[in-house]
Short mmCIF file of C-alpha atoms in Angstrom, two decimals:
data_model
loop_
_atom_site.label_atom_id
_atom_site.label_comp_id
_atom_site.label_asym_id
_atom_site.label_seq_id
_atom_site.Cartn_x
_atom_site.Cartn_y
_atom_site.Cartn_z
CA UNK M 1 -3.72 -179.66 -47.98
CA UNK M 2 -3.25 -180.49 -51.60
CA UNK M 3 -4.50 -184.23 -51.76
CA UNK M 4 -5.77 -186.93 -49.75
CA UNK M 5 -6.93 -190.15 -49.63
CA UNK M 6 -9.21 -191.52 -46.68
CA UNK M 7 -9.36 -195.38 -46.06
CA UNK M 8 -9.51 -195.75 -49.99
CA UNK M 9 -10.13 -199.27 -51.25
CA UNK M 10 -10.26 -200.08 -54.86
CA UNK M 11 -11.75 -203.43 -56.52
CA UNK M 12 -11.04 -204.12 -60.17
CA UNK M 13 -13.68 -206.92 -60.09
CA UNK M 14 -12.25 -209.40 -57.81
CA UNK M 15 -8.94 -207.96 -57.72
CA UNK M 16 -8.30 -205.81 -54.91
CA UNK M 17 -5.99 -203.11 -56.01
CA UNK M 18 -5.91 -201.11 -52.81
CA UNK M 19 -6.88 -202.08 -49.24
CA UNK M 20 -7.49 -198.95 -47.12
CA UNK M 21 -5.09 -196.59 -47.96
CA UNK M 22 -5.02 -193.31 -46.17
CA UNK M 23 -2.58 -190.66 -47.40
CA UNK M 24 -2.47 -187.05 -46.90
CA UNK M 25 -0.19 -184.60 -49.10
CA UNK M 26 0.39 -181.08 -47.99
CA UNK M 27 0.84 -178.16 -50.09
CA UNK M 28 4.56 -178.21 -51.23
CA UNK M 29 5.72 -181.42 -50.33
CA UNK M 30 7.36 -183.82 -52.93
CA UNK M 31 6.40 -187.33 -52.09
CA UNK M 32 7.67 -190.27 -53.90
CA UNK M 33 5.19 -193.64 -54.10
CA UNK M 34 7.61 -196.29 -54.08
CA UNK M 35 6.59 -200.11 -54.73
CA UNK M 36 7.11 -203.27 -57.18
CA UNK M 37 4.76 -203.46 -60.02
CA UNK M 38 0.73 -204.20 -59.11
CA UNK M 39 1.31 -202.65 -55.52
CA UNK M 40 -1.47 -200.12 -56.19
CA UNK M 41 0.92 -197.03 -56.92
CA UNK M 42 -1.03 -195.97 -60.29
CA UNK M 43 -4.59 -196.74 -58.98
CA UNK M 44 -3.77 -194.47 -55.85
CA UNK M 45 -2.84 -191.79 -58.52
CA UNK M 46 -5.78 -192.41 -60.52
CA UNK M 47 -7.86 -192.17 -57.34
CA UNK M 48 -6.76 -188.53 -56.72
CA UNK M 49 -7.07 -187.33 -60.29
CA UNK M 50 -10.57 -188.70 -60.56
CA UNK M 51 -9.80 -191.11 -63.24
CA UNK M 52 -11.06 -194.03 -61.31
CA UNK M 53 -13.53 -194.06 -58.54
CA UNK M 54 -12.86 -195.21 -55.11
CA UNK M 55 -14.71 -198.59 -54.07
CA UNK M 56 -14.90 -197.27 -50.60
CA UNK M 57 -13.58 -194.50 -48.48
CA UNK M 58 -12.57 -191.21 -50.66
CA UNK M 59 -10.42 -189.25 -52.22
CA UNK M 60 -9.95 -185.31 -52.12
CA UNK M 61 -7.88 -182.76 -54.37
CA UNK M 62 -7.76 -179.31 -52.64
CA UNK M 63 -10.50 -180.51 -50.36
CA UNK M 64 -12.83 -181.02 -53.89
CA UNK M 65 -13.92 -184.08 -55.81
CA UNK M 66 -10.97 -185.13 -57.84
CA UNK M 67 -13.27 -184.59 -61.09
CA UNK M 68 -14.22 -180.94 -60.54
CA UNK M 69 -12.84 -178.97 -62.79
CA UNK M 70 -11.76 -176.03 -60.11
CA UNK M 71 -9.37 -179.07 -58.72
CA UNK M 72 -8.15 -180.14 -62.26
CA UNK M 73 -7.22 -176.67 -62.87
CA UNK M 74 -4.54 -176.32 -60.35
CA UNK M 75 -3.14 -179.99 -61.47
CA UNK M 76 -0.61 -181.01 -64.09
CA UNK M 77 -0.58 -185.02 -64.92
CA UNK M 78 2.16 -187.03 -66.48
CA UNK M 79 0.38 -190.47 -67.11
CA UNK M 80 1.90 -194.09 -68.24
CA UNK M 81 0.70 -195.23 -71.74
CA UNK M 82 -1.52 -192.42 -72.31
CA UNK M 83 -1.05 -191.27 -76.04
CA UNK M 84 -1.11 -187.46 -77.59
CA UNK M 85 -2.13 -186.31 -81.05
CA UNK M 86 0.72 -187.61 -83.43
CA UNK M 87 0.30 -185.29 -86.14
CA UNK M 88 0.31 -181.74 -84.06
CA UNK M 89 3.70 -180.04 -83.53
CA UNK M 90 5.47 -180.00 -80.28
CA UNK M 91 4.61 -175.87 -79.87
CA UNK M 92 0.72 -176.70 -80.83
CA UNK M 93 0.37 -179.07 -78.52
CA UNK M 94 1.86 -177.59 -75.66
CA UNK M 95 -0.53 -174.52 -76.74
CA UNK M 96 -3.56 -176.31 -76.88
CA UNK M 97 -2.91 -177.85 -73.30
CA UNK M 98 -1.91 -174.50 -71.91
CA UNK M 99 -5.72 -173.32 -72.92
CA UNK M 100 -7.21 -175.58 -70.69
CA UNK M 101 -5.42 -173.95 -67.75
CA UNK M 102 -6.48 -170.43 -66.39
CA UNK M 103 -3.02 -169.00 -65.48
CA UNK M 104 -0.43 -171.09 -67.76
CA UNK M 105 3.08 -170.38 -68.02
CA UNK M 106 4.56 -168.87 -71.42
CA UNK M 107 4.50 -171.79 -73.80
CA UNK M 108 8.52 -171.56 -74.47
CA UNK M 109 9.35 -171.63 -70.64
CA UNK M 110 7.20 -174.99 -70.63
CA UNK M 111 9.15 -176.03 -73.53
CA UNK M 112 12.40 -175.21 -72.11
CA UNK M 113 11.75 -176.75 -68.74
CA UNK M 114 11.20 -180.03 -70.76
CA UNK M 115 14.54 -179.57 -72.43
CA UNK M 116 12.46 -179.57 -76.01
CA UNK M 117 13.64 -175.93 -77.80
CA UNK M 118 15.02 -177.77 -80.49
CA UNK M 119 12.21 -179.92 -81.27
CA UNK M 120 9.32 -177.07 -80.94
CA UNK M 121 8.48 -177.25 -84.61
CA UNK M 122 8.42 -181.03 -84.75
CA UNK M 123 5.47 -183.21 -85.17
CA UNK M 124 4.83 -185.40 -82.16
CA UNK M 125 5.28 -188.53 -84.32
CA UNK M 126 9.12 -187.69 -85.16
CA UNK M 127 9.61 -187.55 -81.57
CA UNK M 128 11.81 -190.48 -79.77
CA UNK M 129 10.66 -192.13 -76.94
CA UNK M 130 12.95 -190.00 -74.78
CA UNK M 131 11.68 -186.89 -76.05
CA UNK M 132 8.04 -187.72 -76.08
CA UNK M 133 8.25 -188.36 -72.31
CA UNK M 134 9.52 -184.54 -72.30
CA UNK M 135 6.65 -183.73 -73.85
CA UNK M 136 4.38 -185.28 -71.31
CA UNK M 137 6.46 -183.25 -68.88
CA UNK M 138 6.12 -180.02 -70.46
CA UNK M 139 2.31 -181.09 -70.89
CA UNK M 140 1.97 -181.29 -67.28
CA UNK M 141 3.79 -178.42 -66.28
CA UNK M 142 2.15 -176.24 -68.76
CA UNK M 143 -0.91 -175.07 -66.90
CA UNK M 144 1.63 -174.03 -64.01
CA UNK M 145 0.08 -176.10 -61.68
CA UNK M 146 0.09 -176.02 -57.95
CA UNK M 147 0.76 -180.20 -57.93
CA UNK M 148 2.08 -182.18 -60.21
CA UNK M 149 1.20 -185.84 -60.50
CA UNK M 150 3.78 -188.00 -62.22
CA UNK M 151 2.87 -191.89 -62.54
CA UNK M 152 6.42 -193.53 -63.26
CA UNK M 153 7.83 -190.61 -65.32
CA UNK M 154 11.27 -192.11 -66.12
CA UNK M 155 9.93 -195.59 -67.03
CA UNK M 156 12.04 -196.92 -70.41
CA UNK M 157 14.79 -194.61 -69.96
CA UNK M 158 18.39 -195.08 -69.88
CA UNK M 159 20.28 -194.21 -66.50
CA UNK M 160 21.66 -191.35 -68.07
CA UNK M 161 18.20 -189.65 -69.33
CA UNK M 162 16.50 -190.44 -65.77
CA UNK M 163 19.32 -188.61 -63.92
CA UNK M 164 18.43 -185.76 -66.55
CA UNK M 165 14.80 -185.90 -66.05
CA UNK M 166 15.07 -186.41 -62.13
CA UNK M 167 16.89 -182.42 -62.30
CA UNK M 168 14.07 -181.25 -64.47
CA UNK M 169 11.55 -182.62 -61.76
CA UNK M 170 13.55 -181.25 -58.72
CA UNK M 171 13.87 -177.76 -60.83
CA UNK M 172 9.72 -177.68 -60.60
CA UNK M 173 9.70 -178.28 -57.50
CA UNK M 174 12.13 -176.21 -56.40
CA UNK M 175 9.40 -173.29 -57.63
CA UNK M 176 7.78 -174.30 -54.42
CA UNK M 177 4.96 -176.53 -55.97
CA UNK M 178 3.75 -180.28 -54.76
CA UNK M 179 5.22 -183.12 -56.74
CA UNK M 180 3.66 -186.53 -56.32
CA UNK M 181 5.43 -189.33 -58.44
CA UNK M 182 5.67 -193.08 -58.69
CA UNK M 183 8.43 -194.78 -59.38
CA UNK M 184 10.30 -198.66 -58.98
CA UNK M 185 13.55 -197.05 -58.31
CA UNK M 186 14.47 -196.18 -54.24
CA UNK M 187 17.41 -194.06 -55.90
CA UNK M 188 14.60 -191.47 -57.69
CA UNK M 189 12.67 -191.05 -54.52
CA UNK M 190 15.84 -190.70 -52.72
CA UNK M 191 17.38 -187.91 -54.91
CA UNK M 192 14.02 -185.86 -55.38
CA UNK M 193 11.40 -186.72 -52.35
CA UNK M 194 11.64 -185.43 -48.74
CA UNK M 195 9.37 -188.29 -48.17
CA UNK M 196 8.54 -192.01 -49.51
CA UNK M 197 5.43 -193.70 -49.45
CA UNK M 198 5.80 -197.34 -49.60
CA UNK M 199 3.39 -199.53 -51.21
CA UNK M 200 3.08 -202.94 -51.43
CA UNK M 201 -0.05 -205.05 -52.18
CA UNK M 202 -2.65 -202.14 -52.03
CA UNK M 203 -1.35 -201.14 -48.50
CA UNK M 204 1.24 -198.57 -47.16
CA UNK M 205 3.70 -200.09 -45.63
CA UNK M 206 6.06 -197.40 -44.66
CA UNK M 207 5.78 -193.63 -45.15
CA UNK M 208 9.22 -191.67 -43.87
CA UNK M 209 11.86 -189.81 -44.95
CA UNK M 210 14.24 -191.72 -47.81
CA UNK M 211 17.02 -191.77 -45.15
CA UNK M 212 14.98 -194.09 -42.68
CA UNK M 213 13.45 -195.83 -45.91
CA UNK M 214 16.87 -196.58 -46.90
CA UNK M 215 18.01 -197.46 -43.73
CA UNK M 216 15.08 -200.38 -43.22
CA UNK M 217 16.08 -201.96 -47.18
CA UNK M 218 18.62 -203.99 -47.99
CA UNK M 219 21.04 -203.11 -50.67
CA UNK M 220 22.64 -205.91 -51.29
CA UNK M 221 21.81 -209.58 -52.02
CA UNK M 222 24.20 -212.41 -51.21
CA UNK M 223 23.51 -215.86 -52.67
CA UNK M 224 25.23 -219.30 -52.64
CA UNK M 225 25.21 -222.57 -52.06
CA UNK M 226 26.51 -224.64 -48.83
CA UNK M 227 26.21 -228.45 -47.92
CA UNK M 228 24.12 -228.89 -44.58
CA UNK M 229 23.12 -225.71 -43.68
CA UNK M 230 20.70 -224.67 -41.58
CA UNK M 231 18.81 -221.64 -40.67
CA UNK M 232 20.93 -221.27 -37.31
CA UNK M 233 24.22 -221.42 -39.00
CA UNK M 234 23.12 -217.84 -39.87
CA UNK M 235 22.03 -216.86 -36.63
CA UNK M 236 23.59 -213.51 -35.28
CA UNK M 237 24.38 -212.24 -39.17
CA UNK M 238 23.59 -208.30 -39.95
CA UNK M 239 20.69 -209.31 -42.33
CA UNK M 240 17.57 -208.26 -42.94
CA UNK M 241 16.04 -211.25 -44.71
CA UNK M 242 17.36 -215.12 -45.00
CA UNK M 243 15.57 -217.17 -47.27
CA UNK M 244 17.27 -221.06 -47.31
CA UNK M 245 16.16 -223.64 -49.75
CA UNK M 246 18.00 -227.12 -49.63
CA UNK M 247 21.41 -225.99 -50.14
CA UNK M 248 20.56 -222.68 -51.68
CA UNK M 249 21.14 -219.60 -49.51
CA UNK M 250 19.67 -216.18 -50.18
CA UNK M 251 20.35 -213.52 -47.47
CA UNK M 252 19.71 -209.36 -47.91
CA UNK M 253 21.97 -207.29 -46.49
CA UNK M 254 23.42 -203.66 -45.95
CA UNK M 255 26.66 -204.56 -45.09
CA UNK M 256 27.88 -207.44 -47.42
CA UNK M 257 31.54 -207.26 -46.29
CA UNK M 258 30.81 -208.00 -42.85
CA UNK M 259 28.26 -210.77 -43.50
CA UNK M 260 30.86 -212.79 -45.97
CA UNK M 261 33.57 -212.19 -43.36
CA UNK M 262 31.24 -214.16 -40.73
CA UNK M 263 30.66 -216.73 -43.10
CA UNK M 264 34.14 -217.37 -43.85
CA UNK M 265 35.01 -217.54 -40.22
CA UNK M 266 32.23 -220.12 -39.24
CA UNK M 267 33.90 -222.31 -41.84
CA UNK M 268 31.37 -223.02 -44.09
CA UNK M 269 32.16 -224.49 -47.35
CA UNK M 270 30.72 -221.89 -49.67
CA UNK M 271 30.24 -222.44 -53.84
CA UNK M 272 28.61 -220.58 -56.19
CA UNK M 273 28.61 -217.03 -54.26
CA UNK M 274 27.17 -213.94 -55.72
CA UNK M 275 26.96 -210.68 -54.57
CA UNK M 276 24.35 -208.30 -56.10
CA UNK M 277 22.48 -205.08 -55.81
CA UNK M 278 18.97 -205.98 -54.20
CA UNK M 279 16.05 -205.09 -56.67
CA UNK M 280 13.01 -203.28 -55.30
CA UNK M 281 11.45 -206.69 -55.00
CA UNK M 282 14.04 -207.93 -52.50
CA UNK M 283 14.01 -204.62 -50.97
CA UNK M 284 9.95 -205.17 -50.25
CA UNK M 285 10.85 -208.88 -49.08
CA UNK M 286 13.31 -207.12 -46.22
CA UNK M 287 10.90 -204.41 -45.64
CA UNK M 288 7.92 -206.41 -45.08
CA UNK M 289 9.62 -208.87 -42.93
CA UNK M 290 10.59 -205.75 -40.89
CA UNK M 291 7.32 -204.74 -40.40
CA UNK M 292 6.15 -208.56 -39.20
CA UNK M 293 9.03 -208.62 -36.71
CA UNK W 1 -14.31 -171.15 -72.33
CA UNK W 2 -14.19 -169.71 -76.08
CA UNK W 3 -10.05 -169.65 -76.22
CA UNK W 4 -10.17 -173.39 -75.28
CA UNK W 5 -12.98 -174.07 -77.95
CA UNK W 6 -10.92 -172.26 -80.55
CA UNK W 7 -7.75 -173.92 -79.82
CA UNK W 8 -9.52 -177.52 -79.25
CA UNK W 9 -10.92 -176.75 -82.76
CA UNK W 10 -8.00 -175.73 -84.54
CA UNK W 11 -6.07 -178.82 -83.20
CA UNK W 12 -8.68 -181.00 -84.24
CA UNK W 13 -8.75 -179.35 -87.47
CA UNK W 14 -4.79 -179.67 -88.23
CA UNK W 15 -4.94 -183.31 -86.65
CA UNK W 16 -7.21 -184.25 -89.51
CA UNK W 17 -5.54 -182.26 -92.09
CA UNK W 18 -2.30 -183.74 -91.67
CA UNK W 19 -3.50 -187.32 -92.53
CA UNK W 20 -3.64 -187.05 -96.15
CA UNK W 21 -5.31 -190.60 -96.13
CA UNK W 22 -8.18 -188.54 -94.52
CA UNK W 23 -8.01 -184.90 -96.06
CA UNK W 24 -6.79 -186.15 -99.63
CA UNK W 25 -9.77 -188.91 -99.85
CA UNK W 26 -12.37 -186.64 -98.17
CA UNK W 27 -11.56 -183.57 -100.37
CA UNK W 28 -10.58 -185.48 -103.62
CA UNK W 29 -12.71 -188.55 -103.75
CA UNK W 30 -16.16 -187.00 -104.81
CA UNK W 31 -14.35 -185.09 -107.28
CA UNK W 32 -12.74 -188.01 -108.84
CA UNK W 33 -16.28 -190.00 -108.63
CA UNK W 34 -17.78 -186.71 -110.34
CA UNK W 35 -14.91 -186.78 -112.71
CA UNK W 36 -15.55 -190.36 -113.58
CA UNK W 37 -19.48 -190.37 -113.67
CA UNK W 38 -20.93 -187.36 -113.74
CA UNK W 39 -19.08 -185.20 -116.11
CA UNK W 40 -19.40 -187.49 -119.13
CA UNK W 41 -22.95 -187.26 -119.12
CA UNK W 42 -23.39 -183.92 -117.06
CA UNK W 43 -25.65 -182.42 -119.87
CA UNK W 44 -28.07 -185.61 -120.40
CA UNK W 45 -31.40 -184.94 -119.31
CA UNK W 46 -33.03 -187.10 -116.49
CA UNK W 47 -36.51 -186.78 -118.18
CA UNK W 48 -39.96 -185.73 -117.20
CA UNK W 49 -41.15 -184.26 -115.45
CA UNK W 50 -38.53 -181.99 -114.16
CA UNK W 51 -35.91 -182.53 -117.12
CA UNK W 52 -32.92 -182.12 -114.56
CA UNK W 53 -29.73 -182.54 -115.99
CA UNK W 54 -27.54 -185.27 -114.65
CA UNK W 55 -24.62 -182.98 -113.82
CA UNK W 56 -26.62 -181.39 -111.44
CA UNK W 57 -28.20 -184.64 -110.00
CA UNK W 58 -25.20 -186.11 -109.54
CA UNK W 59 -23.63 -183.04 -107.56
CA UNK W 60 -26.16 -183.51 -105.27
CA UNK W 61 -25.83 -186.99 -104.79
CA UNK W 62 -21.78 -186.58 -104.33
CA UNK W 63 -22.40 -183.37 -102.14
CA UNK W 64 -24.40 -185.99 -100.06
CA UNK W 65 -21.96 -188.79 -100.39
CA UNK W 66 -18.90 -186.36 -99.58
CA UNK W 67 -20.38 -184.51 -96.44
CA UNK W 68 -21.64 -187.86 -95.09
CA UNK W 69 -17.96 -189.50 -95.71
CA UNK W 70 -16.43 -186.56 -93.71
CA UNK W 71 -18.83 -187.20 -90.73
CA UNK W 72 -18.48 -191.11 -90.41
CA UNK W 73 -14.65 -191.26 -91.23
CA UNK W 74 -13.61 -188.52 -89.20
CA UNK W 75 -15.56 -188.95 -86.18
CA UNK W 76 -15.69 -192.99 -86.81
CA UNK W 77 -11.95 -193.67 -87.18
CA UNK W 78 -10.26 -191.20 -85.06
CA UNK W 79 -12.31 -191.75 -82.47
CA UNK W 80 -11.45 -195.20 -82.54
CA UNK W 81 -7.59 -194.54 -83.33
CA UNK W 82 -7.67 -192.35 -80.26
CA UNK W 83 -9.26 -194.62 -78.15
CA UNK W 84 -6.81 -197.06 -78.94
CA UNK W 85 -3.98 -194.84 -78.22
CA UNK W 86 -5.54 -193.80 -74.88
CA UNK W 87 -5.53 -190.19 -75.72
CA UNK W 88 -8.73 -189.96 -73.69
CA UNK W 89 -6.82 -190.87 -70.71
CA UNK W 90 -4.33 -187.91 -70.62
CA UNK W 91 -7.68 -185.09 -71.58
CA UNK W 92 -9.41 -186.86 -68.95
CA UNK W 93 -7.19 -185.60 -66.29
CA UNK W 94 -7.01 -181.86 -67.58
CA UNK W 95 -9.72 -179.65 -66.81
CA UNK W 96 -10.95 -179.36 -70.40
CA UNK W 97 -14.57 -180.15 -69.92
CA UNK W 98 -15.88 -182.73 -72.32
CA UNK W 99 -18.54 -181.11 -73.92
CA UNK W 100 -15.83 -178.41 -75.29
CA UNK W 101 -14.08 -181.31 -76.92
CA UNK W 102 -17.01 -182.68 -78.06
CA UNK W 103 -17.84 -179.66 -79.44
CA UNK W 104 -14.85 -178.90 -81.24
CA UNK W 105 -14.85 -182.00 -83.04
CA UNK W 106 -18.51 -181.48 -84.65
CA UNK W 107 -17.44 -178.03 -85.47
CA UNK W 108 -14.38 -179.53 -87.24
CA UNK W 109 -16.15 -181.96 -89.21
CA UNK W 110 -18.66 -179.38 -90.21
CA UNK W 111 -15.74 -177.34 -91.34
CA UNK W 112 -14.15 -180.19 -93.59
CA UNK W 113 -17.41 -180.89 -94.78
CA UNK W 114 -17.77 -177.30 -95.93
CA UNK W 115 -14.57 -177.78 -97.44
CA UNK W 116 -15.28 -180.91 -99.50
CA UNK W 117 -18.31 -178.68 -100.71
CA UNK W 118 -16.00 -176.01 -101.67
CA UNK W 119 -13.85 -177.79 -103.96
CA UNK W 120 -16.67 -180.06 -105.30
CA UNK W 121 -18.97 -177.20 -106.25
CA UNK W 122 -16.54 -174.93 -108.76
CA UNK W 123 -15.40 -178.55 -110.13
CA UNK W 124 -19.04 -179.39 -110.93
CA UNK W 125 -19.61 -175.78 -112.18
CA UNK W 126 -16.37 -176.01 -114.27
CA UNK W 127 -15.77 -179.34 -115.49
CA UNK W 128 -19.35 -180.62 -115.59
CA UNK W 129 -21.00 -177.22 -117.02
CA UNK W 130 -23.81 -176.85 -114.22
CA UNK W 131 -25.78 -174.14 -113.93
CA UNK W 132 -28.33 -173.92 -110.76
CA UNK W 133 -30.03 -170.53 -109.55
CA UNK W 134 -28.19 -168.77 -106.36
CA UNK W 135 -30.89 -170.23 -104.23
CA UNK W 136 -30.56 -173.61 -105.46
CA UNK W 137 -26.47 -173.56 -104.62
CA UNK W 138 -27.32 -172.22 -101.56
CA UNK W 139 -30.43 -174.56 -100.71
CA UNK W 140 -27.86 -177.69 -101.57
CA UNK W 141 -25.14 -176.08 -99.30
CA UNK W 142 -26.99 -175.73 -96.32
CA UNK W 143 -29.40 -178.56 -96.41
CA UNK W 144 -26.17 -180.80 -97.04
CA UNK W 145 -24.30 -179.47 -94.11
CA UNK W 146 -27.60 -179.52 -91.84
CA UNK W 147 -28.57 -183.07 -92.80
CA UNK W 148 -24.90 -184.48 -92.09
CA UNK W 149 -25.16 -183.85 -88.37
CA UNK W 150 -27.08 -187.46 -87.60
CA UNK W 151 -24.34 -188.75 -89.27
CA UNK W 152 -21.83 -187.08 -86.98
CA UNK W 153 -23.41 -189.30 -84.41
CA UNK W 154 -22.90 -192.23 -86.26
CA UNK W 155 -19.41 -192.03 -87.09
CA UNK W 156 -19.14 -191.50 -83.08
CA UNK W 157 -21.10 -194.45 -82.36
CA UNK W 158 -18.95 -196.42 -84.82
CA UNK W 159 -15.82 -195.08 -83.32
CA UNK W 160 -17.05 -196.11 -79.76
CA UNK W 161 -18.20 -199.57 -80.40
CA UNK W 162 -15.30 -200.70 -82.77
CA UNK W 163 -11.46 -201.10 -82.45
CA UNK W 164 -9.04 -199.05 -83.54
CA UNK W 165 -8.04 -201.95 -86.09
CA UNK W 166 -11.67 -202.55 -87.21
CA UNK W 167 -13.24 -199.13 -87.59
CA UNK W 168 -12.18 -198.74 -91.07
CA UNK W 169 -13.51 -202.28 -92.35
CA UNK W 170 -16.65 -201.73 -90.32
CA UNK W 171 -16.74 -198.27 -91.69
CA UNK W 172 -16.41 -199.44 -95.33
CA UNK W 173 -18.55 -202.21 -95.03
CA UNK W 174 -21.48 -200.24 -93.68
CA UNK W 175 -21.00 -196.96 -95.73
CA UNK W 176 -20.10 -197.83 -99.20
CA UNK W 177 -23.03 -200.29 -100.05
CA UNK W 178 -25.39 -198.27 -98.19
CA UNK W 179 -24.18 -195.46 -100.41
CA UNK W 180 -24.90 -197.53 -103.47
CA UNK W 181 -28.41 -198.52 -102.26
CA UNK W 182 -29.46 -195.23 -101.34
CA UNK W 183 -29.24 -194.29 -105.02
CA UNK W 184 -25.81 -191.95 -104.30
CA UNK W 185 -24.14 -193.57 -107.35
CA UNK W 186 -26.83 -194.77 -109.69
CA UNK W 187 -30.37 -193.38 -109.45
CA UNK W 188 -32.66 -195.60 -107.65
CA UNK W 189 -34.51 -196.69 -110.44
CA UNK W 190 -31.26 -198.61 -111.98
CA UNK W 191 -30.70 -200.66 -108.80
CA UNK W 192 -32.27 -204.34 -108.43
CA UNK W 193 -35.91 -204.25 -107.42
CA UNK W 194 -34.97 -205.60 -103.62
CA UNK W 195 -32.92 -202.57 -103.21
CA UNK W 196 -35.38 -200.44 -104.41
CA UNK W 197 -37.87 -201.26 -101.62
CA UNK W 198 -34.92 -201.10 -99.12
CA UNK W 199 -33.50 -198.10 -99.94
CA UNK W 200 -36.76 -195.58 -98.81
CA UNK W 201 -35.45 -196.81 -95.28
CA UNK W 202 -31.75 -195.91 -95.46
CA UNK W 203 -30.84 -192.54 -93.61
CA UNK W 204 -28.26 -191.77 -96.71
CA UNK W 205 -31.41 -192.05 -99.27
CA UNK W 206 -33.20 -189.64 -97.07
CA UNK W 207 -30.56 -187.37 -96.77
CA UNK W 208 -30.15 -187.90 -100.73
CA UNK W 209 -33.25 -186.93 -101.20
CA UNK W 210 -32.89 -183.51 -99.78
CA UNK W 211 -29.92 -182.65 -101.92
CA UNK W 212 -31.96 -184.01 -105.35
CA UNK W 213 -35.03 -181.90 -104.03
CA UNK W 214 -32.67 -179.08 -103.85
CA UNK W 215 -31.51 -178.81 -107.29
CA UNK W 216 -35.08 -179.43 -108.36
CA UNK W 217 -35.05 -183.30 -109.14
CA UNK W 218 -38.52 -185.19 -108.22
CA UNK W 219 -38.30 -187.23 -105.26
CA UNK W 220 -40.48 -189.57 -103.86
CA UNK W 221 -41.59 -188.02 -100.76
CA UNK W 222 -42.19 -184.20 -99.58
CA UNK W 223 -38.93 -182.41 -98.11
CA UNK W 224 -40.54 -182.45 -94.59
CA UNK W 225 -40.97 -186.03 -94.59
CA UNK W 226 -37.30 -186.60 -95.28
CA UNK W 227 -36.37 -184.09 -92.70
CA UNK W 228 -38.66 -185.88 -90.48
CA UNK W 229 -36.70 -189.22 -90.95
CA UNK W 230 -33.34 -188.04 -90.63
CA UNK W 231 -34.25 -186.36 -87.41
CA UNK W 232 -35.54 -189.68 -86.21
CA UNK W 233 -32.21 -191.38 -87.39
CA UNK W 234 -30.31 -188.80 -85.86
CA UNK W 235 -32.08 -189.16 -82.39
CA UNK W 236 -31.27 -193.00 -82.86
CA UNK W 237 -27.68 -192.42 -83.59
CA UNK W 238 -27.35 -190.20 -80.77
CA UNK W 239 -28.65 -192.39 -78.26
CA UNK W 240 -26.49 -195.16 -79.46
CA UNK W 241 -23.44 -192.87 -79.35
CA UNK W 242 -24.24 -191.46 -75.84
CA UNK W 243 -25.06 -195.32 -74.46
CA UNK W 244 -21.63 -196.29 -76.16
CA UNK W 245 -19.90 -193.43 -74.64
CA UNK W 246 -21.33 -194.06 -71.47
CA UNK W 247 -20.53 -197.93 -71.67
CA UNK W 248 -16.88 -196.93 -72.43
CA UNK W 249 -16.87 -194.56 -69.49
CA UNK W 250 -17.83 -197.15 -66.70
CA UNK W 251 -15.55 -199.58 -68.06
CA UNK W 252 -12.35 -197.01 -68.02
CA UNK W 253 -13.29 -194.45 -65.55
CA UNK W 254 -14.94 -196.20 -62.59
#
């Protein structure tokens, strides 16, 4: 077992960030923690790393206290919004972090895994945002850890940058290592993980393979207005969630074509029609309503 | 642990060295002050009973000033800045033991302090014509380095108590006036009466006394008294620093 939360809760003052989370991550697993902002993903990772203490319940790394140096020696970390010294060169800071670990990988290999070969002699402050994010990745892998924790590793990257970064993580996972990452993007979880843990408002609402999760989550959002519409008008459509407010309707579905065809067949006077990709917030609406049913 | 400490220390040193605002001012400011104030009247005698020359006296003053300056700035400002940038967050998640980190910073600060002396001493020798016995040079050097340790704690405390943007202001507000009031720029006798009454209780004044005594200038108390004062301040500063550090820990990491 690599990492474990047992009935963990965490309160920040009056705010309950985690409300009883149990999660076991086995060695060799690649797990994506998916959820909207403020769901408790970062808090879960912080507890597993010993950066925060549980309010109740427990957190374990390799069966040890997460603050134990022996446990930390086997873990590499990439955190959101953490700073690093600006006036060190890339290779210097990689060497520095390597010195923290008992059996680090070669410096040049860590730098290559992050695709920073050309920037090895540059000062940290000279790096672009994306390069800096890759440097954090180099620092996370340079200790040759058994478990890699990545908190929102692709945040702020464009689509291309994200894709390339996901490929680097996948390359590391292929070495048989455990990877735990948090993300906003179902797509990333899908590309990388064998297991997706969905967190919302401090509880785990789903823990399954990416395929299963995708089946439960709506991919498209349909919006329109129609006069005199009621809930019953919409019965029997292949939707995962329905919201009707006055004349405004919002549907979440994985099959927008069928839904639209049915709506037109029912002779509704539709205007302001809009079909968009559902974002994660929407996806969660459908996932949580699934749970309630 | 040793390779870790060595790496961390060299990284800490480079971090400071590459910031000219720090390395430049730390190394050059004492020399510039010495050039402006000390050199012109280096051969003036300070009068009875010791007839120490002003050049030697002011060298001791500037040595104390330079070293305390390094301690307070290198710790105060860099700790505050690093907290502001959340550098402690990632370090916390690594297997680096906090005491190794702390130790590396102390070694770096002492190394930098020694470097400022390595610039100031030859400058005073050449430009100010200061001639001391080898034992006096040695005594000045080691007293000034040893006596700087309480100021490490002071810098550390300031770094944890003030914000990343206010640290510089806080330090300048505290440090420069105290340096004046402690007689580091003008001998105490030239200061206003009220300040003369306060100065014996200032840590920098006690630190200065150790320096002045080392080059043979008369001081108001015995060296032992000065050391006791400094140790007392050191204990106090360390207590504040530890309290501030724990306060931060319980805010960020609980």
